[in-house]
C-alpha positions as a printed NumPy array, in Angstrom:
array([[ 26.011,  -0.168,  -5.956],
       [ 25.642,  -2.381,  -2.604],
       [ 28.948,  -1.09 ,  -1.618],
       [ 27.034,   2.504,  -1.036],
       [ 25.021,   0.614,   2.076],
       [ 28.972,  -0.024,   3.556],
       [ 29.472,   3.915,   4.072],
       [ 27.469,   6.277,   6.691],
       [ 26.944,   8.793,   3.826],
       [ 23.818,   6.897,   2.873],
       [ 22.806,   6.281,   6.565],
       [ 23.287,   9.558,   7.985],
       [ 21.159,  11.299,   4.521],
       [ 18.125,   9.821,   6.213],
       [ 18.78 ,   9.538,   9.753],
       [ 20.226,   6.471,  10.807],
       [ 20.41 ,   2.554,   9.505],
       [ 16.79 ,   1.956,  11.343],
       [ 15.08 ,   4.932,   9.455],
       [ 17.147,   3.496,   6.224],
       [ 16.109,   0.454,   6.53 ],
       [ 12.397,   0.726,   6.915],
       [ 12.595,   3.355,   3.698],
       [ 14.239,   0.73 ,   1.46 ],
       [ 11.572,  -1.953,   2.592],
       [  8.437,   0.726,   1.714],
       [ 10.09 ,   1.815,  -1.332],
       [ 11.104,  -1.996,  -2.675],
       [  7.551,  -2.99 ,  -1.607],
       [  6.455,  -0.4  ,  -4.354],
       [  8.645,  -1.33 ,  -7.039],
       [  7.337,  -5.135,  -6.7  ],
       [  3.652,  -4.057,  -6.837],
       [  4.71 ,  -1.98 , -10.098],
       [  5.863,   1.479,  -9.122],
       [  8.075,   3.092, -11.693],
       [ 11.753,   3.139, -10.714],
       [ 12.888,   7.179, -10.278],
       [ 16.551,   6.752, -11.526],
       [ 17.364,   4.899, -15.269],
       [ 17.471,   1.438, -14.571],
       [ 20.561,   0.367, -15.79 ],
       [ 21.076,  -3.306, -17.216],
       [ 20.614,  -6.064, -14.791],
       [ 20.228,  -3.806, -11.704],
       [ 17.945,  -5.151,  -8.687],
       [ 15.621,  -3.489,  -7.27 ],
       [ 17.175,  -3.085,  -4.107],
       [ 19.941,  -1.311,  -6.361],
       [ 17.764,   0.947,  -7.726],
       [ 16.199,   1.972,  -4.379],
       [ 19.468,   2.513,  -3.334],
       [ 20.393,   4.688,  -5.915],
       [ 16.877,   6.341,  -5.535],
       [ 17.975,   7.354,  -2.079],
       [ 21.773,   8.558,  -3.131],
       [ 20.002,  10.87 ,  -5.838],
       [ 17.715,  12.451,  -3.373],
       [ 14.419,  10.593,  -5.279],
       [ 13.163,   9.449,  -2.253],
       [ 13.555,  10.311,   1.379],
       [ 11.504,  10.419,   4.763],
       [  8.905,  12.749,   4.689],
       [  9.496,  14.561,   8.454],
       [  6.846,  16.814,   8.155],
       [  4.085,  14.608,   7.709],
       [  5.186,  11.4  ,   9.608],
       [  6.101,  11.817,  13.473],
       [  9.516,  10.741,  12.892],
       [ 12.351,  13.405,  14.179],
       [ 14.556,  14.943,  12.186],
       [ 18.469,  13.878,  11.918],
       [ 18.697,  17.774,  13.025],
       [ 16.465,  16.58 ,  16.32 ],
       [ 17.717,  13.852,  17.203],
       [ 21.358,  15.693,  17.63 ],
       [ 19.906,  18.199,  20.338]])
């Protein structure tokens, strides 16, 4: 599952390893106060595994419209 954060698949799906980086930290932040996981938590997964995988299934993302963060699409112009 770690092996995921090796590619730029993962990275470039949200914008960039900064962007990534911060939405793993919110999103693991959640899980530890007691969020419910978005993606069957398989046997002995971590949470930073399942955040991962959260993020490779399109669960969670950056919300552009609401934050002022640009857009992957932006930032390329």
């Amino acid at each position: 599952m770690i092996e995921a954060l090796k590619s730029e698949d993962i990275v470039n799906k949200v914008g960039g390893r900064f962007k990534l980086t911060a939405l793993i930290q919110k999103r693991l932040l959640e899980l530890m106060q007691g969020s419910r996981p978005l993606v069957e938590r398989k046997k002995g997964m971590t949470e930073l595994e399942v955040v991962i995988q959260e993020v490779l299934e399109d669960k969670i993302g950056i919300d552009y419209e609401h934050s002022d963060v640009p857009t992957p699409e932006e930032l390329k112009k």
